[in-house]
CSV table of C-alpha atoms in Angstrom, one decimal:
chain,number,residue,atom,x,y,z
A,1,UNK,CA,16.4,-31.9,-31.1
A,2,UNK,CA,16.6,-28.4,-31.5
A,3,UNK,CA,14.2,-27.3,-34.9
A,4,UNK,CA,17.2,-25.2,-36.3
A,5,UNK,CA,18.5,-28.9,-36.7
A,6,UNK,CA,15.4,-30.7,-38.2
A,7,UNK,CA,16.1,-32.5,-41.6
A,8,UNK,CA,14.5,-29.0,-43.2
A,9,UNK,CA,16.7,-26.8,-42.0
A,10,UNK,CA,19.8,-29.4,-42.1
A,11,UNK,CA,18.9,-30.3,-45.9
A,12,UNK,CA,19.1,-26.4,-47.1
A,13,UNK,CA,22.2,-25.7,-44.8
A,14,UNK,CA,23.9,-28.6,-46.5
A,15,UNK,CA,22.2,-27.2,-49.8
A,16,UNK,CA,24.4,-23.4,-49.5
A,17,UNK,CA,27.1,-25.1,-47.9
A,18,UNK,CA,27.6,-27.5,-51.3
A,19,UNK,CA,26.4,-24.4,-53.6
A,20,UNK,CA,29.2,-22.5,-52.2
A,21,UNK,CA,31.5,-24.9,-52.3
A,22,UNK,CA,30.9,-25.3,-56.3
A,23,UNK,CA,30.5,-22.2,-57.0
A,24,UNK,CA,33.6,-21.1,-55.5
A,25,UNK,CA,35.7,-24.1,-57.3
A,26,UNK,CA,34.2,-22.6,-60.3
A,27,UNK,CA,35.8,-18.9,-59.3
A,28,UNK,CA,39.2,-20.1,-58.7
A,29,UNK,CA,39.5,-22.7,-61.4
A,30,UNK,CA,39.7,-19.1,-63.5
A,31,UNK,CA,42.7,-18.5,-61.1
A,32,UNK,CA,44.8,-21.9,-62.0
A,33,UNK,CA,43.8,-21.4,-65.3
A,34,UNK,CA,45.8,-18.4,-65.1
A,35,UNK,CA,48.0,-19.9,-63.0
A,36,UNK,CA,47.8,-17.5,-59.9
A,37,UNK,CA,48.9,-18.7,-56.5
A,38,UNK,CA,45.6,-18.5,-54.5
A,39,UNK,CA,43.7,-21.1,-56.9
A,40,UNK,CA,41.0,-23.3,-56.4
A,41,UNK,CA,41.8,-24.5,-52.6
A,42,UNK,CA,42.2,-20.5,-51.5
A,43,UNK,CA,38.8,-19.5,-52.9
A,44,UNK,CA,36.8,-22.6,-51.9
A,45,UNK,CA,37.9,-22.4,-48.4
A,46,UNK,CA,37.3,-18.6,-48.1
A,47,UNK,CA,34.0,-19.2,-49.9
A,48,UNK,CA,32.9,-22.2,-47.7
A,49,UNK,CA,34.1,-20.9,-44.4
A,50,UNK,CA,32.2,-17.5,-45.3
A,51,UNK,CA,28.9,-19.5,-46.0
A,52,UNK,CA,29.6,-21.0,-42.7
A,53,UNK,CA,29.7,-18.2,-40.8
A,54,UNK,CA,26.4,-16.8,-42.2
A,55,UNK,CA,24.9,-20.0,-41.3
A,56,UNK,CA,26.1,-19.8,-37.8
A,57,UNK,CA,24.9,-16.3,-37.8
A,58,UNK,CA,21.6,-17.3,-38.8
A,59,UNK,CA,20.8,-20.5,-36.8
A,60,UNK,CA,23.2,-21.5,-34.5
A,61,UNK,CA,22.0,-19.3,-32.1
A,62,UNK,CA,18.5,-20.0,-32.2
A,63,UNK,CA,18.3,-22.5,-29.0
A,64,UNK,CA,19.2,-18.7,-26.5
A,65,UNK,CA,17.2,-16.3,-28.2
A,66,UNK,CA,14.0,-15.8,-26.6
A,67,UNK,CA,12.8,-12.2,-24.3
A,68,UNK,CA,15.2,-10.0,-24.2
A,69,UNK,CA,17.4,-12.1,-25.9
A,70,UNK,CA,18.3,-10.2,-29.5
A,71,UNK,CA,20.2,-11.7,-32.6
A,72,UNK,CA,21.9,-9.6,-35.2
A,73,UNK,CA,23.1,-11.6,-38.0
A,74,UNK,CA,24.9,-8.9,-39.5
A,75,UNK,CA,27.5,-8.4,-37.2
A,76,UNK,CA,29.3,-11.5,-38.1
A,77,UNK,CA,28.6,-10.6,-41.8
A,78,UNK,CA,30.7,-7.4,-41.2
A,79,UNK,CA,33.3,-9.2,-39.6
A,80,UNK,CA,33.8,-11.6,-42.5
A,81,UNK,CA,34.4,-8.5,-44.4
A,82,UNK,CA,36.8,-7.3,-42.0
A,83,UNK,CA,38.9,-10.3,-42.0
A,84,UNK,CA,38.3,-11.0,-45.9
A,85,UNK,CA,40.2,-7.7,-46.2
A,86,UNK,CA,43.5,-9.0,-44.6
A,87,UNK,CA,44.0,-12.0,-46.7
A,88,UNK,CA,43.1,-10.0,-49.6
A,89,UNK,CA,46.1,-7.8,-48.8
A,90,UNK,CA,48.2,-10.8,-48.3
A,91,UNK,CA,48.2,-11.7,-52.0
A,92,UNK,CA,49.3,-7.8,-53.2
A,93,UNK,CA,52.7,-7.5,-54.0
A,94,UNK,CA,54.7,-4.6,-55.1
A,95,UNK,CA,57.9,-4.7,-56.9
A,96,UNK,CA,60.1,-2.7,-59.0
A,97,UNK,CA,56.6,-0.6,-59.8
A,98,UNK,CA,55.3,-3.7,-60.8
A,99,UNK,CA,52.2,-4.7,-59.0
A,100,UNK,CA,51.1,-8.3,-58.6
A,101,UNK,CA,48.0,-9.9,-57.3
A,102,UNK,CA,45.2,-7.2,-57.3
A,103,UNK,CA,42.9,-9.6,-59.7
A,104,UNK,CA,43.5,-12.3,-57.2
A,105,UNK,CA,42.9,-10.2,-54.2
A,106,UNK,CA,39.4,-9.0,-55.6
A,107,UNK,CA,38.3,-12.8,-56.6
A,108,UNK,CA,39.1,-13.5,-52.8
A,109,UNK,CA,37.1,-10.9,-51.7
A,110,UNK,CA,34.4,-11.6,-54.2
A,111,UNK,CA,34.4,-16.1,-53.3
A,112,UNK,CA,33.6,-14.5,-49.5
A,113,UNK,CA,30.7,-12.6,-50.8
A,114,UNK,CA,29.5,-15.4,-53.0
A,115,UNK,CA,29.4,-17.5,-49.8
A,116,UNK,CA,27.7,-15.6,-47.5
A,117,UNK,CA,25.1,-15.0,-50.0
A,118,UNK,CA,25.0,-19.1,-50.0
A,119,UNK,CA,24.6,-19.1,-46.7
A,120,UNK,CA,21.6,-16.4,-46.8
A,121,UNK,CA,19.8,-18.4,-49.4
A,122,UNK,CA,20.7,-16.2,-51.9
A,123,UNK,CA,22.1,-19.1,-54.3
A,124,UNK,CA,20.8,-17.5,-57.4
A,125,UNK,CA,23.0,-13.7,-56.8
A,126,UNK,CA,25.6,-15.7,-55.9
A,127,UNK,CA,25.7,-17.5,-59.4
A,128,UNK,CA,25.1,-14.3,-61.1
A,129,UNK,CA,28.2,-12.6,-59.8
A,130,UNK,CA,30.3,-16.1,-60.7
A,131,UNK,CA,29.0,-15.0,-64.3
A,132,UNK,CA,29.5,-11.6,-64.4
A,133,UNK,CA,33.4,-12.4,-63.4
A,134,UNK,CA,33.7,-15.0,-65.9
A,135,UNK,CA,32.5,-12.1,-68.1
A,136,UNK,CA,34.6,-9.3,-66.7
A,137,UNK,CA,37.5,-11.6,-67.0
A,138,UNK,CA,37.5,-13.3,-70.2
A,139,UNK,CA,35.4,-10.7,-72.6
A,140,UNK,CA,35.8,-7.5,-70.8
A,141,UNK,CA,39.3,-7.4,-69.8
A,142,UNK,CA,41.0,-8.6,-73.2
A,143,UNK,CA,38.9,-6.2,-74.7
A,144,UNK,CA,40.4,-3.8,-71.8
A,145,UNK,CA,44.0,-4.6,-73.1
A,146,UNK,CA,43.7,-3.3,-76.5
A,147,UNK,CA,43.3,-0.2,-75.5
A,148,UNK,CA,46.5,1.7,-75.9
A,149,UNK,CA,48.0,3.0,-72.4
A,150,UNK,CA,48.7,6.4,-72.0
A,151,UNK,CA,52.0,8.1,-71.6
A,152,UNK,CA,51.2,8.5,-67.9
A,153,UNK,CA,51.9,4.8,-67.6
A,154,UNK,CA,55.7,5.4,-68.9
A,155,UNK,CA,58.5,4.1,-66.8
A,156,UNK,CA,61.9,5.0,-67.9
A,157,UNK,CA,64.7,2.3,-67.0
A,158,UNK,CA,67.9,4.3,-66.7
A,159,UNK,CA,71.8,2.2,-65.7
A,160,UNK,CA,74.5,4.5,-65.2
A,161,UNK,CA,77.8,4.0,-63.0
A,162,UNK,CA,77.4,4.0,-59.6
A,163,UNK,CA,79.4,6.9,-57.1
A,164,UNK,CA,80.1,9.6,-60.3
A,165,UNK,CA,77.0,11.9,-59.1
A,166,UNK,CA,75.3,11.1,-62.0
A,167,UNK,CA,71.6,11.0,-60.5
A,168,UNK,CA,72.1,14.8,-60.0
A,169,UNK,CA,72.8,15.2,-63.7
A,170,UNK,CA,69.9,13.3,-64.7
A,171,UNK,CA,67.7,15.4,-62.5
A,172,UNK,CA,69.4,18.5,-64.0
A,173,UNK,CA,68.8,17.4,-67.0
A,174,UNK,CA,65.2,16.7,-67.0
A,175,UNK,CA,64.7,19.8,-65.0
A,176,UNK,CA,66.3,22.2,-67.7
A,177,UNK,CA,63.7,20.5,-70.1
A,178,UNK,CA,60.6,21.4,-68.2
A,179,UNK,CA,60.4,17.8,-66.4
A,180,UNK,CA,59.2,17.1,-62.8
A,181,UNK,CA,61.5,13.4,-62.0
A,182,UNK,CA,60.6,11.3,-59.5
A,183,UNK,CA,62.7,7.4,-58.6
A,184,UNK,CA,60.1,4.7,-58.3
A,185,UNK,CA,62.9,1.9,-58.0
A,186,UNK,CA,66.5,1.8,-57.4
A,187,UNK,CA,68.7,-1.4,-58.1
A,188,UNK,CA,72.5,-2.3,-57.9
A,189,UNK,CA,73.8,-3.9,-61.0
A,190,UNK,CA,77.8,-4.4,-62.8
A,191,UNK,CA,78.8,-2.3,-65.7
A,192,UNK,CA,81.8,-3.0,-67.2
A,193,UNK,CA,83.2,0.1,-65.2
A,194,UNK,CA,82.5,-2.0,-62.0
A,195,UNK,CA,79.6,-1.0,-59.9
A,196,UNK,CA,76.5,0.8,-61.1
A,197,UNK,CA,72.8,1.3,-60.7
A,198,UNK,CA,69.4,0.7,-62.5
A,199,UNK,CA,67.0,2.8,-61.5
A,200,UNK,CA,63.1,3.3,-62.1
A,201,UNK,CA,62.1,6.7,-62.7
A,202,UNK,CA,58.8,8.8,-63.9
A,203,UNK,CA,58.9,11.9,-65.7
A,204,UNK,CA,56.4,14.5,-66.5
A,205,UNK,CA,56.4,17.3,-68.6
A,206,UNK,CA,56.5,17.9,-72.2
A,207,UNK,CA,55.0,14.3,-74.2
A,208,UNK,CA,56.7,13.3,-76.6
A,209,UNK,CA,59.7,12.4,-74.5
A,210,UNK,CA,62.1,11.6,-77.0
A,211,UNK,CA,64.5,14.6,-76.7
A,212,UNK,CA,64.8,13.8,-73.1
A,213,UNK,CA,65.9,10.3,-73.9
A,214,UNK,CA,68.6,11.5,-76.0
A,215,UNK,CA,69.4,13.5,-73.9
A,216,UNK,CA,69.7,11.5,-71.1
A,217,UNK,CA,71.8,9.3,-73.3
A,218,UNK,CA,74.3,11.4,-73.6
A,219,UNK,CA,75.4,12.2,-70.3
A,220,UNK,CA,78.6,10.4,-69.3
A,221,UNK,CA,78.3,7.4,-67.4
A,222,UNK,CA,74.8,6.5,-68.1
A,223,UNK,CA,74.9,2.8,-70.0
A,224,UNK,CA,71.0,2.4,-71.2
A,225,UNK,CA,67.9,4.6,-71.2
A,226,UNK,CA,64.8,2.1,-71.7
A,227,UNK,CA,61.2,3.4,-71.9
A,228,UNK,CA,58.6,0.8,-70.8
A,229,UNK,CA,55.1,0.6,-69.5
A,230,UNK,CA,54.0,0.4,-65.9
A,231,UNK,CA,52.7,-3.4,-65.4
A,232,UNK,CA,50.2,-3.6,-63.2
A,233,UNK,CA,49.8,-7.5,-63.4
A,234,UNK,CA,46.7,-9.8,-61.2
């Protein structure tokens, strides 16, 4: 029996495979709490399959190495980050300017890193990062949300009929009042005239905006001018 196997070894391996595993439960517990989609099963498994790796990194090749026979346990470390990155990516979603899932794509990334310092023995780091989260997310970022946003987070909602050439007025519009427009969203909708459109649009230039609104609410065929904050949601 190779020594990389003796009850030693095997005991700690099992050790920072179970501290990841707990650790990581911990980590997306926060995430059902708040009921996200990657939850408790999503973090463990990235967390556990990331200690794994380390741990194969670390010992499973020990029975080759020998002269002129190197190991490099880093290179699987970096391609844990790699692939980390893609399922990360897979829980971002953009809508409407609306963004969804960032939170949830960072505590992924962060259950990988909290595993493969499980499987480097580095139990107590791991721990201290589940802590620091648990900070960041339940002191820190409430504390975060009181802050009042700034007008550069403005959205203005904006339904008008659809096929009158009525975009071109708003831009007119906001243009003759020392705005720069840009559409973030567009979105078909029914007026009472028939067909129309709800569209998403920033504006900068002079603050406060209010003149613009009116203005904007004037024009002929334009049902609703809304001004609303830019969520950015985890």
């Amino acid at each position: 029996m190779f020594d990389f196997l003796s009850t030693s070894h095997l005991g700690t391996q099992l050790g920072t495979v179970t501290a990841a595993f707990v650790l990581c439960s911990l980590l997306g517990l926060e995430r059902n709490f708040h009921q996200k989609n990657a939850g408790v099963k999503t973090h463990v498994l990235v967390g556990v399959g990331a200690c794994m790796f380390t741990l194969v990194s670390a010992y499973g090749f020990a029975p080759v190495l020998g002269e002129g026979v190197h190991l490099d346990p880093a290179r699987i470390a970096a391609q844990i980050v790699s692939g980390i990155g893609f399922l990360g990516a897979g829980v971002i979603f953009v809508n409407n300017d609306i963004v969804r899932g960032l939170t949830t794509a960072a505590t992924v990334w962060l259950s990988a890193a909290m595993g493969m310092a499980c499987g480097a023995s580095m139990i107590p780091l791991a721990t201290y990062a589940l802590v620091l989260h648990y900070l960041l997310v339940f002191v820190l970022g409430p504390l975060a949300n009181r802050i009042p946003a700034t007008h550069r987070n403005e959205r203005t909602v904006i339904e008008y009929d659809f096929g009158r050439g009525i975009m071109r007025s708003i831009l007119v519009t906001a243009s003759s009042m020392g705005y720069t427009a840009s559409v973030a969203s567009t979105e078909p909708i029914e007026t009472e005239q028939g067909k129309g459109m709800r569209v998403v649009m920033r504006f900068d230039g002079p603050y406060p905006r209010s003149e613009l609104r009116r203005a904007l609410e004037k024009l002929e065929g334009v049902h609703a001018v809304d001004v609303r904050q830019r969520e950015i949601l985890d």
